[in-house]
Short mmCIF file of N, CA and C in Angstrom, two decimals:
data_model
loop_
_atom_site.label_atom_id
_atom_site.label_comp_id
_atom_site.label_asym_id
_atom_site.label_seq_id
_atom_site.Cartn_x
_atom_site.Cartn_y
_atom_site.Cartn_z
N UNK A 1 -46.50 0.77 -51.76
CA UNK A 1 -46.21 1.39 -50.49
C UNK A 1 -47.32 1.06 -49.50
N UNK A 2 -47.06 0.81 -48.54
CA UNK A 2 -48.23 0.57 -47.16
C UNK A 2 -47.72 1.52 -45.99
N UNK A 3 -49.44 2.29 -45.51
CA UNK A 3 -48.95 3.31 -44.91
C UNK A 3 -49.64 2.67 -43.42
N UNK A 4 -48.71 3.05 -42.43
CA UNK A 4 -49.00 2.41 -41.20
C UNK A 4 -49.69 3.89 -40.43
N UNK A 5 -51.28 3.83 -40.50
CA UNK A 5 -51.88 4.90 -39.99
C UNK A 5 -52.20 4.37 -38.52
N UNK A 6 -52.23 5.28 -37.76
CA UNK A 6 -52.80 5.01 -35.97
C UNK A 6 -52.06 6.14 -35.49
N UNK A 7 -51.73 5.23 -34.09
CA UNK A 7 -52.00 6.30 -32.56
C UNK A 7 -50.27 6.11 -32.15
N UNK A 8 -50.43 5.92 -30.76
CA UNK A 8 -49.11 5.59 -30.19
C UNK A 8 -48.83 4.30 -30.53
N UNK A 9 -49.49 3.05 -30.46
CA UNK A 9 -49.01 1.60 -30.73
C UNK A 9 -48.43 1.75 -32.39
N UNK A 10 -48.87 2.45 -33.25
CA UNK A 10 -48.51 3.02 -34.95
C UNK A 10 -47.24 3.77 -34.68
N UNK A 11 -46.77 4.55 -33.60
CA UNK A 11 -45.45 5.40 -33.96
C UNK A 11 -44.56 4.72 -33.09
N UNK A 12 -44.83 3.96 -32.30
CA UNK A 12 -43.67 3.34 -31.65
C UNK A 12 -43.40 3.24 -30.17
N UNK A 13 -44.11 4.04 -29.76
CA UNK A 13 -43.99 4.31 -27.95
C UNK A 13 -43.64 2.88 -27.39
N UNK A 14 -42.39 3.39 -26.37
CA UNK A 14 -42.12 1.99 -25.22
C UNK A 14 -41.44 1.47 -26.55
N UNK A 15 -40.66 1.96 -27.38
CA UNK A 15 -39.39 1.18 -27.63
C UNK A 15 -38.76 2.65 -29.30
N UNK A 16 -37.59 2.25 -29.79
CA UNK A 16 -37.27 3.83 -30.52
C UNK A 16 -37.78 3.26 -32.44
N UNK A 17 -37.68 4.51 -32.74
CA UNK A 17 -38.42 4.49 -34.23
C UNK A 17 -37.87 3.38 -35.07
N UNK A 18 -36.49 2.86 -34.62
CA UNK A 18 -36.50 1.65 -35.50
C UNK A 18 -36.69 0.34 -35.55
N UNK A 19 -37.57 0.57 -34.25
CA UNK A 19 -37.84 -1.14 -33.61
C UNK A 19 -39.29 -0.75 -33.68
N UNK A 20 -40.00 0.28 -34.53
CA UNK A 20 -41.44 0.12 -34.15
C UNK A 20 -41.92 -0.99 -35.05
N UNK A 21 -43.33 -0.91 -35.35
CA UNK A 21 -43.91 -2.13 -35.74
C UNK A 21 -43.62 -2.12 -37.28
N UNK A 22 -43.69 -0.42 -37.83
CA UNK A 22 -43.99 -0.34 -39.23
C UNK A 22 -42.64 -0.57 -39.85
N UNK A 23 -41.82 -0.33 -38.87
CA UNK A 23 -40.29 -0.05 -38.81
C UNK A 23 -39.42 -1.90 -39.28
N UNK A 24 -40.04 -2.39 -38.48
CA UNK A 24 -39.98 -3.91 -38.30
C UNK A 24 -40.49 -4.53 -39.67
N UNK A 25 -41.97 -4.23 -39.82
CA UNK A 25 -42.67 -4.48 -41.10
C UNK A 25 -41.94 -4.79 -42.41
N UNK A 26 -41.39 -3.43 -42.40
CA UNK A 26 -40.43 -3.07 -43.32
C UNK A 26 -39.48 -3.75 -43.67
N UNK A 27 -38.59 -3.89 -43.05
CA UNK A 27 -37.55 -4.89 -42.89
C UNK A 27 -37.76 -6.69 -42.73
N UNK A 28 -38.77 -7.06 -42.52
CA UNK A 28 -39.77 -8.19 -43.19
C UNK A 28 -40.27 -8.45 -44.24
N UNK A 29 -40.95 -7.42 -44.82
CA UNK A 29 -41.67 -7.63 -46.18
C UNK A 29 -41.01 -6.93 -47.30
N UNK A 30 -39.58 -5.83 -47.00
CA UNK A 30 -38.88 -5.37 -47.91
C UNK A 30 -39.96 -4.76 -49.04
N UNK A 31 -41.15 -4.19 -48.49
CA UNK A 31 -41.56 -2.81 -48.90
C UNK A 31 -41.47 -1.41 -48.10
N UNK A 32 -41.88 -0.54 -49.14
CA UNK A 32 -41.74 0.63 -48.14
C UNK A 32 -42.93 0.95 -47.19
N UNK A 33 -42.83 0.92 -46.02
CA UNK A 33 -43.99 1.31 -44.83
C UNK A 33 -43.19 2.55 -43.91
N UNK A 34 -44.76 3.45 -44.63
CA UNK A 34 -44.63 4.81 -43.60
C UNK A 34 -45.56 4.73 -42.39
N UNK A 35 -44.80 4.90 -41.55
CA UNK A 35 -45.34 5.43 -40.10
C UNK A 35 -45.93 6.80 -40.07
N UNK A 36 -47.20 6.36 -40.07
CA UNK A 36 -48.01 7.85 -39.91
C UNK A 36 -48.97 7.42 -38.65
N UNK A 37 -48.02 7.37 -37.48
CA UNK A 37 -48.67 6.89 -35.99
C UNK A 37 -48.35 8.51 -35.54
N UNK A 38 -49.71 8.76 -34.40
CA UNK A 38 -48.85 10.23 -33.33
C UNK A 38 -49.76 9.83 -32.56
N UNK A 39 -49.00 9.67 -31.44
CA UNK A 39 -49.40 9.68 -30.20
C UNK A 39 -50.38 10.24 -29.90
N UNK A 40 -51.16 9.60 -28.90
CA UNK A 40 -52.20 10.24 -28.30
C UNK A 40 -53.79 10.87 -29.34
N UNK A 41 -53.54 10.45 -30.57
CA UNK A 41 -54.49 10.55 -30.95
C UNK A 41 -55.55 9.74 -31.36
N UNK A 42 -57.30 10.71 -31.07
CA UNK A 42 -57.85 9.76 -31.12
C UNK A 42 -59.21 10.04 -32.76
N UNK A 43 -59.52 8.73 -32.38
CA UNK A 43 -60.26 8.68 -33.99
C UNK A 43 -60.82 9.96 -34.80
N UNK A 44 -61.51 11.07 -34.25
CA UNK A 44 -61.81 11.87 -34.95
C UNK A 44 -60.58 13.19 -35.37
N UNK A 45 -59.72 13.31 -34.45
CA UNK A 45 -58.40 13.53 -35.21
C UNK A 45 -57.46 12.49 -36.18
N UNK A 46 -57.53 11.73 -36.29
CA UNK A 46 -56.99 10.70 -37.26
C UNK A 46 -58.14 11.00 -39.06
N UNK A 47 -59.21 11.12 -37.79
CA UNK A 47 -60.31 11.55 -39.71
C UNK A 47 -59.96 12.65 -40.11
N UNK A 48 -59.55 13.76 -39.61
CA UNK A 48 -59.46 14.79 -39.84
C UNK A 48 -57.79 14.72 -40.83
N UNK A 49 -57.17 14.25 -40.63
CA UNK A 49 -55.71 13.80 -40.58
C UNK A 49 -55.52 13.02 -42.21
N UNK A 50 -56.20 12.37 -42.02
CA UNK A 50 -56.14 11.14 -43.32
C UNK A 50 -56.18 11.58 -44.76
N UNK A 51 -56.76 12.63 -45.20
CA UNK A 51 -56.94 13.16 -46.35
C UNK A 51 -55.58 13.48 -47.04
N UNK A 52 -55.20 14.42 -45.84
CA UNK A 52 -53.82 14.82 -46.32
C UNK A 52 -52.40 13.73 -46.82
N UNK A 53 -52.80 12.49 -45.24
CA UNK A 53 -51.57 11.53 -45.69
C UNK A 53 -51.82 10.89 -46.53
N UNK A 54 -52.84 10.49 -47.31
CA UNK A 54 -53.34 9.60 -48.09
C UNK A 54 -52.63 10.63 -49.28
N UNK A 55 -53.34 11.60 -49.58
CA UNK A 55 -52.80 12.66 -50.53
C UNK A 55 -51.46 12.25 -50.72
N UNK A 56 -50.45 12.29 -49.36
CA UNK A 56 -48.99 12.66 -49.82
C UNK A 56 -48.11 11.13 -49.57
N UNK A 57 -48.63 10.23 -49.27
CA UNK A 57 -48.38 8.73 -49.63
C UNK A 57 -48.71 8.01 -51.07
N UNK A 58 -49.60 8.51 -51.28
CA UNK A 58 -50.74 7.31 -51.94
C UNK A 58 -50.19 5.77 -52.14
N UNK A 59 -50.64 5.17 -50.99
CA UNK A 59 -50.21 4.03 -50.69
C UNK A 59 -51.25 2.97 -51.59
N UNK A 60 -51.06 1.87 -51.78
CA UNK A 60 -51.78 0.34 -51.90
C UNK A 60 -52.62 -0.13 -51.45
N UNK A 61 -51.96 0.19 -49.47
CA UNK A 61 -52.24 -0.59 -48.60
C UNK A 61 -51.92 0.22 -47.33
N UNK A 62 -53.09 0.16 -46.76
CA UNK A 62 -53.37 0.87 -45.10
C UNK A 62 -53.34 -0.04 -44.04
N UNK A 63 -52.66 -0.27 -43.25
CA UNK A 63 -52.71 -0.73 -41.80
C UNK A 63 -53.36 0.65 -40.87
N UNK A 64 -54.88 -0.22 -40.22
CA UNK A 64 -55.58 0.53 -39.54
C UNK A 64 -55.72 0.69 -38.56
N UNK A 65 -55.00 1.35 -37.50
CA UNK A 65 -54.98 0.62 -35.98
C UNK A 65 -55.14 2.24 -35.41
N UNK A 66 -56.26 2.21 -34.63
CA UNK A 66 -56.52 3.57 -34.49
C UNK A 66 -58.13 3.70 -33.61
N UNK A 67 -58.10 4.34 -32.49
CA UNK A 67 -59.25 3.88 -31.75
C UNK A 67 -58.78 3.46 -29.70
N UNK A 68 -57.92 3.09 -29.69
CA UNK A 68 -57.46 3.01 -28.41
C UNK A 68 -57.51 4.27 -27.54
N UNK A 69 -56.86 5.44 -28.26
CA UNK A 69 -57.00 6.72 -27.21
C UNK A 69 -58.93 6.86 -27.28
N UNK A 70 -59.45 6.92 -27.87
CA UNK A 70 -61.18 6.85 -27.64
C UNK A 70 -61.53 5.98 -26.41
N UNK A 71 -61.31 4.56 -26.74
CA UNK A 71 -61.54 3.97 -25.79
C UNK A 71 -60.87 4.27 -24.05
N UNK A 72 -60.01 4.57 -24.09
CA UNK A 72 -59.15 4.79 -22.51
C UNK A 72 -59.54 6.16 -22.08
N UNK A 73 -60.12 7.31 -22.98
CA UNK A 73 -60.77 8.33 -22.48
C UNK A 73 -62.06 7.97 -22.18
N UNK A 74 -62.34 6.86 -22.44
CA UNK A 74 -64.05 6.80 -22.13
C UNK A 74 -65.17 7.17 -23.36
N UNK A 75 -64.61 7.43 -24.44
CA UNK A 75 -65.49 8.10 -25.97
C UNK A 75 -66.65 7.54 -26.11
N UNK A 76 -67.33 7.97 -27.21
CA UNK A 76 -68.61 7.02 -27.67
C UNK A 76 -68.35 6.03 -28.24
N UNK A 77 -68.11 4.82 -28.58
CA UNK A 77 -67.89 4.15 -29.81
C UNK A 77 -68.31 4.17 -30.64
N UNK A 78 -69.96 4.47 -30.43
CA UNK A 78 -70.42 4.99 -31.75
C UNK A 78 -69.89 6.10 -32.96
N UNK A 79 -69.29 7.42 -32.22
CA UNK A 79 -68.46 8.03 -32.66
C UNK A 79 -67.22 7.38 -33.39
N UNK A 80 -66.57 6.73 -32.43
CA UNK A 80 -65.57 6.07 -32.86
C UNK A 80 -65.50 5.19 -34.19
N UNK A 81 -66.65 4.69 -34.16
CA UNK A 81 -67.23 3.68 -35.65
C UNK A 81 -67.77 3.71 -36.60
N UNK A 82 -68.13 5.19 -36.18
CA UNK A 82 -68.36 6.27 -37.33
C UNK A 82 -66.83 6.81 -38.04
N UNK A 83 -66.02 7.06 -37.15
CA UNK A 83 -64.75 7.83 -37.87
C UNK A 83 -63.96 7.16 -38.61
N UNK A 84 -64.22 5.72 -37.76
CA UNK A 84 -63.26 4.60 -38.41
C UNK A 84 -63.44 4.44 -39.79
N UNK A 85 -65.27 4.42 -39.78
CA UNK A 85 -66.26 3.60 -41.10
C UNK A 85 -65.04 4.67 -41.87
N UNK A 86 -65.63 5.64 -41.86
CA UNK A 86 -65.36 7.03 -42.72
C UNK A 86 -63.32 6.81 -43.26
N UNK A 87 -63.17 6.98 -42.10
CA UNK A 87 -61.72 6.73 -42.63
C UNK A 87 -60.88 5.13 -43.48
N UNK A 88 -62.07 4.35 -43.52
CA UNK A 88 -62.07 3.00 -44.25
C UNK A 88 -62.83 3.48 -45.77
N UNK A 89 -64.05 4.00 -45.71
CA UNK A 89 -64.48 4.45 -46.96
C UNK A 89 -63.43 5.51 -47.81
N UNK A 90 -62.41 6.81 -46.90
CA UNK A 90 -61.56 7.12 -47.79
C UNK A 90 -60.74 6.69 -48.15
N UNK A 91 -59.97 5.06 -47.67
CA UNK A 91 -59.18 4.55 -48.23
C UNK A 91 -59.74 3.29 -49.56
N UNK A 92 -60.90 3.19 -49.60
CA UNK A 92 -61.49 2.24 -50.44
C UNK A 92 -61.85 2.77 -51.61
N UNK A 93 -62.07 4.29 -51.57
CA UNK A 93 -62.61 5.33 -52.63
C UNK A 93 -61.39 5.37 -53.43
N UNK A 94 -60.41 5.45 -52.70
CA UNK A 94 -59.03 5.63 -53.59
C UNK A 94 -58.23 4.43 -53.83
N UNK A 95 -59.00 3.34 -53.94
CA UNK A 95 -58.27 1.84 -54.32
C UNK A 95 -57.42 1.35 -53.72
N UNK A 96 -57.08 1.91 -52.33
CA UNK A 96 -56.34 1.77 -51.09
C UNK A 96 -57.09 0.28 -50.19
N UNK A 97 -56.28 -0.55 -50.26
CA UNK A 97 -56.64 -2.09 -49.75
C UNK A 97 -56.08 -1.53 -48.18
N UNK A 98 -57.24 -1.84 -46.91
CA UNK A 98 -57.02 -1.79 -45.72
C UNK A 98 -57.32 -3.21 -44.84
N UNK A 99 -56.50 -3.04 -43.82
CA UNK A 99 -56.47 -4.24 -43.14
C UNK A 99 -56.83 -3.22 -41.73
N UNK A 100 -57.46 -3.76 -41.60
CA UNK A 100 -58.26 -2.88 -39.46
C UNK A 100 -57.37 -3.97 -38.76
N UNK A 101 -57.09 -2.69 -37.81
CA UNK A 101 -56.36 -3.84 -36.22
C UNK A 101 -57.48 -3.48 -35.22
N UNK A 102 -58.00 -4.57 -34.70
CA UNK A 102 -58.96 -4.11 -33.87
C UNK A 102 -58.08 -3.87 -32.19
N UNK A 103 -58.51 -2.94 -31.50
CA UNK A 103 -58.31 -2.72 -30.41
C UNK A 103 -58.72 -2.80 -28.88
N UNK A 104 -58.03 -3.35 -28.28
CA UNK A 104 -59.04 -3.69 -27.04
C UNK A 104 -59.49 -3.06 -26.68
N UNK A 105 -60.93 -3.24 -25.77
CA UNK A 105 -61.84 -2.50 -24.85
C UNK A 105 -61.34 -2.63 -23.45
N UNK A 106 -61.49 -1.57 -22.65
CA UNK A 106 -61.21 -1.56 -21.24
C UNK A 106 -62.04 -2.44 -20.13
N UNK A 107 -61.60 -3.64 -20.38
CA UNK A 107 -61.86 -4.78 -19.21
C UNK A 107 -60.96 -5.99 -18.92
N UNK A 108 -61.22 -6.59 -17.86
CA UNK A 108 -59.87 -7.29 -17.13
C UNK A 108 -59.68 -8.06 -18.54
N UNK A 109 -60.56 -9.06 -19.17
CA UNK A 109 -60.40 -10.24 -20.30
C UNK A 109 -60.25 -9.57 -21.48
N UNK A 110 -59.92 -8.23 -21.91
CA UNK A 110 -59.47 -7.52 -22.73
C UNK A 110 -59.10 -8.46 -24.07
N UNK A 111 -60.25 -7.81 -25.00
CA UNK A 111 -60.41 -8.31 -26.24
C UNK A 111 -61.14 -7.05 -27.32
N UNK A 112 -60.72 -7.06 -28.15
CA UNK A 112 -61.28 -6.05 -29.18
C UNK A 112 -62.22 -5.88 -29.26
N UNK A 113 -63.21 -4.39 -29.07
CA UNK A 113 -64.17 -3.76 -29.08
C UNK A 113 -64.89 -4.25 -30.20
N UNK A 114 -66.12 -4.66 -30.09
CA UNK A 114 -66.70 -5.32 -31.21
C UNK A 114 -67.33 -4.91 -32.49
N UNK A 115 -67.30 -3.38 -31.89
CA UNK A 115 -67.56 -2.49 -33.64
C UNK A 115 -66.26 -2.49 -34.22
N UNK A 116 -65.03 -3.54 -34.50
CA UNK A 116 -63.86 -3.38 -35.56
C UNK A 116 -64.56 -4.84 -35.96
N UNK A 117 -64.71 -5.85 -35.41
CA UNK A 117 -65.77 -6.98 -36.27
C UNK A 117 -67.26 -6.27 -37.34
N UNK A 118 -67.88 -5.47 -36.44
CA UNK A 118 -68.60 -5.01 -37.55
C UNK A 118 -68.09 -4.16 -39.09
N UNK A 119 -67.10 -3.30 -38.59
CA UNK A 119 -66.94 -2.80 -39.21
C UNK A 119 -66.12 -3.36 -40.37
N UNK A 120 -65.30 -4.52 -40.50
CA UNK A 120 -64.68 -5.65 -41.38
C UNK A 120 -65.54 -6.00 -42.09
N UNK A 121 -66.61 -6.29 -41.60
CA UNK A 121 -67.89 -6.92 -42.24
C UNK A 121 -68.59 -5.67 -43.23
N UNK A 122 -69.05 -4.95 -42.45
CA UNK A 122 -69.33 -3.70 -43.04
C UNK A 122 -68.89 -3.20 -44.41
N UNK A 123 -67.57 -2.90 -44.54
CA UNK A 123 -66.64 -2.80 -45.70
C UNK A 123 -65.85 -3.62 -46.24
N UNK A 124 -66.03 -4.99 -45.94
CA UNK A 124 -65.16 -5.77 -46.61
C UNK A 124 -64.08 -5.73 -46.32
N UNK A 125 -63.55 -5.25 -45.44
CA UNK A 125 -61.92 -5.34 -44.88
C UNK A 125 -61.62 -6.79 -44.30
N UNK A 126 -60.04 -6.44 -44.38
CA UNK A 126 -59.68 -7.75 -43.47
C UNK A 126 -59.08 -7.19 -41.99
N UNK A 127 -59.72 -7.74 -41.40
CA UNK A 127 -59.55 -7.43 -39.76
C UNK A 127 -58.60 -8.33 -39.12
N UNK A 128 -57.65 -7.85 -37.87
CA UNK A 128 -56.75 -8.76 -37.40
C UNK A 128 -57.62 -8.37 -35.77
N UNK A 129 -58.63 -9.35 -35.49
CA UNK A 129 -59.06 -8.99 -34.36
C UNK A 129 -58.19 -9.69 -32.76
N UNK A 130 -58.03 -9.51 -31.98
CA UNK A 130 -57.72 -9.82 -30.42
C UNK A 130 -55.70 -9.56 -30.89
N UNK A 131 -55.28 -9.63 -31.88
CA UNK A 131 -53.86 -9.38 -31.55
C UNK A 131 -52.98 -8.62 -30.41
N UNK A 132 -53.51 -7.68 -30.13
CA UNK A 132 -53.34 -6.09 -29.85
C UNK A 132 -53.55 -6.96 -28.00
N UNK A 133 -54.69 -7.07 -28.29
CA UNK A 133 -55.12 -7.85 -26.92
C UNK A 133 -54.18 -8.59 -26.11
N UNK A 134 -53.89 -9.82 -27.39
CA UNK A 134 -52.98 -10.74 -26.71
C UNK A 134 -51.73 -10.18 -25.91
N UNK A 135 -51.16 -9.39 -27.21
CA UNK A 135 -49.69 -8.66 -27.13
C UNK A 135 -49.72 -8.09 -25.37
N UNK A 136 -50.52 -7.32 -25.11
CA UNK A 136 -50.76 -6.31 -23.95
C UNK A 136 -50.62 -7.47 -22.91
N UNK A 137 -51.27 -8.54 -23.28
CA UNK A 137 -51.42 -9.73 -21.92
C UNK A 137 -50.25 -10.03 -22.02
N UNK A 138 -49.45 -10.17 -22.27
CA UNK A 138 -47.54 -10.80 -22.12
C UNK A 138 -47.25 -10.26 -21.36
N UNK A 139 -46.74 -9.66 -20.18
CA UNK A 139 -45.33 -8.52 -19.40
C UNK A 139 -44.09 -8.72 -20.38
N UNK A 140 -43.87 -9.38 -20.95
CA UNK A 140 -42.36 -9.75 -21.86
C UNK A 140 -42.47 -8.60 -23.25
N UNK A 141 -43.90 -8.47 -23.52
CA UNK A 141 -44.22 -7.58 -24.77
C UNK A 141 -44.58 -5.94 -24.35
N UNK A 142 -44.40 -5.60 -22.97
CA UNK A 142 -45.05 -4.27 -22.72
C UNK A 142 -44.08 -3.78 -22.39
N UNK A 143 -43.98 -2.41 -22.68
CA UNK A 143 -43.18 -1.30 -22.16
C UNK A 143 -43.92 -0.29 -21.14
N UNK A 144 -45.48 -0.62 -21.22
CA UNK A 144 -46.16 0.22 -20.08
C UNK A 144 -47.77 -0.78 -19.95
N UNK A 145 -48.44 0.23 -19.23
CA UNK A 145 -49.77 -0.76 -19.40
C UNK A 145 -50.53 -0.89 -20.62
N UNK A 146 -50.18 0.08 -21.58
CA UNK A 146 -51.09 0.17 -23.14
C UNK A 146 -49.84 0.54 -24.50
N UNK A 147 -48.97 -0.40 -24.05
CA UNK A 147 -47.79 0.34 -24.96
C UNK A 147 -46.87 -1.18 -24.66
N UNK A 148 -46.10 -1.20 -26.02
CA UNK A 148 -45.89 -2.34 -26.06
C UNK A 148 -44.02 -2.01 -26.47
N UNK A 149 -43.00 -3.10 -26.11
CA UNK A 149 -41.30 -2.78 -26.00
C UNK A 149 -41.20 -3.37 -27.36
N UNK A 150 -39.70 -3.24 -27.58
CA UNK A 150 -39.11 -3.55 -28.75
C UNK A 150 -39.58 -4.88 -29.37
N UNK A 151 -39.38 -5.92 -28.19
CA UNK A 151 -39.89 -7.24 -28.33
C UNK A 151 -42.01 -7.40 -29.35
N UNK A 152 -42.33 -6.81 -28.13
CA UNK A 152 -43.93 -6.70 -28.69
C UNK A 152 -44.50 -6.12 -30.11
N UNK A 153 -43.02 -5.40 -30.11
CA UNK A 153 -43.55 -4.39 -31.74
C UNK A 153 -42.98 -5.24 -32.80
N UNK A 154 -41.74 -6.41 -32.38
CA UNK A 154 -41.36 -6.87 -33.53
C UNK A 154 -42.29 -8.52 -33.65
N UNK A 155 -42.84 -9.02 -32.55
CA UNK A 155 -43.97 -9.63 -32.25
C UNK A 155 -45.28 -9.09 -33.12
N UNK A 156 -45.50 -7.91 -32.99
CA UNK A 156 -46.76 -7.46 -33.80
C UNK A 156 -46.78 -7.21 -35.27
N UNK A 157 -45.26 -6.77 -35.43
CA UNK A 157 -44.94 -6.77 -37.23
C UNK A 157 -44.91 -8.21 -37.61
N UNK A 158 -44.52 -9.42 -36.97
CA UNK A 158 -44.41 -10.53 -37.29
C UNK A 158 -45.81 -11.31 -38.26
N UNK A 159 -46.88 -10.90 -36.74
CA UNK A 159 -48.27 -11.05 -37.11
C UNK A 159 -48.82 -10.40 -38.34
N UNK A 160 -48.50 -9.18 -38.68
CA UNK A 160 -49.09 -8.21 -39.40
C UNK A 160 -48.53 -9.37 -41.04
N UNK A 161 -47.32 -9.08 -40.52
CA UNK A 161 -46.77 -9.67 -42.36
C UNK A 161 -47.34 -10.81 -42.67
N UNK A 162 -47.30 -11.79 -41.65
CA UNK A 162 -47.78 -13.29 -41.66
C UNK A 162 -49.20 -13.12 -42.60
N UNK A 163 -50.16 -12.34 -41.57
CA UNK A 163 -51.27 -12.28 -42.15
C UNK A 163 -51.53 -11.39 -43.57
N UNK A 164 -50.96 -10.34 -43.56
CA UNK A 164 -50.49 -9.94 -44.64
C UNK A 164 -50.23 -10.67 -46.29
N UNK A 165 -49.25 -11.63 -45.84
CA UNK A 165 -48.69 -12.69 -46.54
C UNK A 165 -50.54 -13.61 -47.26
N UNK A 166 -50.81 -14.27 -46.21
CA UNK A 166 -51.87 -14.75 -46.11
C UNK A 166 -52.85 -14.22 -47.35
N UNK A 167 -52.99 -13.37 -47.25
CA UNK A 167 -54.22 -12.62 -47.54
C UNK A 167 -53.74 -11.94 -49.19
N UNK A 168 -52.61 -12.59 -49.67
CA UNK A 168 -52.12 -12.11 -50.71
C UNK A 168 -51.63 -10.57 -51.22
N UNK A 169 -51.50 -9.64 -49.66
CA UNK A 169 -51.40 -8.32 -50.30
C UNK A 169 -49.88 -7.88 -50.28
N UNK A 170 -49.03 -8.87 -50.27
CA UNK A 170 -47.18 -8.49 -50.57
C UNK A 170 -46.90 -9.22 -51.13
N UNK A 171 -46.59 -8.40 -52.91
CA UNK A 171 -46.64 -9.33 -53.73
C UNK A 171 -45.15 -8.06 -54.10
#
C-alpha cells in the first residue's frame, strides 16, 4: 500500500477526488494509494497527524509532499525541516520507504526550497525535486495559482510512477 501524505496538491484541489494525483497513481501502478492530503495544512500539523495515519494504513511506501502552506504563509523553514526531518524519521522507523516531493519557494523562477535537497540527503530518501515547480509553470496544468487541474494531477501521477518505477519501489 502507498500512502499519499500532504496538503491541498495531496487531496486534489482544482480538479474532483478521482482525477487527483493519488487517485491517478492508482490506476497506473494498480496498487492501492490512500489519499491522506487536507487542505490547507501546514507541516507541523501534518507531524502532529502522521502517527495516527501511519498507525491506520501501515503502508510500504509514503509519498511526501507537504510544506507549501508553510512556505505561502511566510513560516520558518527551519521549522518546516525540522517537521519534515521528523515526519521522514517516523516513516523510516517503521520500514516505511519515502519518496519527498520537494516544493517550490515563493519567487518569480520558482524552484524547490532547498532544505527538501538536504533533507534527501539527510535521510536517504529519494527526492523528486523542481516537479511541483514545473507543473505550476504550465497555465494548461493549473486550476489556480498554487493548485493544479485534472490535466496537471494526471501529469504529476505520471511523473510520480515513472520515477517510482525507476527506483524499483512497484513491484
Amino acid at each position: 500500500m502507498i500512502l499519499a501524505f500532504g496538503d491541498s496538491l495531496t487531496e486534489g484541489v482544482g480538479a474532483s477526488a478521482d482525477t487527483s494525483y493519488p487517485a491517478r497513481l492508482a490506476a497506473l501502478s494498480g496498487h492501492t494509494v490512500v489519499n491522506a492530503g487536507v487542505s490547507g495544512e501546514t507541516t507541523a500539523e501534518g507531524l502532529e497527524r502522521l502517527p495516527a495515519v501511519l498507525d491506520e494504513t501501515d503502508p510500504g511506501l509514503m509519498i511526501l509532499l507537504l510544506g507549501g502552506n508553510d512556505i505561502l504563509r511566510n513560516g520558518s523553514p527551519t521549522e518546516a525541516k525540522r517537521n519534515l526531518s521528523r515526519m521522514i524519521e517516523m516513516a523510516l522507523e517503521r520500514g516505511v520507504q519515502v519518496l519527498l516531493v520537494g516544493v517550490p519557494e515563493k519567487s518569480l523562477f520558482s524552484r524547490s526550497a532547498p532544505f527538501y535537497q538536504e533533507l534527501a540527503e539527510q535521510h536517504g530518501v529519494v527526492l523528486m525535486d523542481g516537479m511541483v515547480a514545473s507543473l505550476l509553470k504550465k497555465p494548461a496544468y493549473k486550476s489556480d495559482q498554487v493548485h493544479l487541474n485534472t490535466a496537471g494531477y494526471r501529469e504529476m501521477a505520471g511523473r510520480i510512477h515513472a520515477r517510482l518505477a525507476e527506483e524499483g519501489a512497484l513491484r
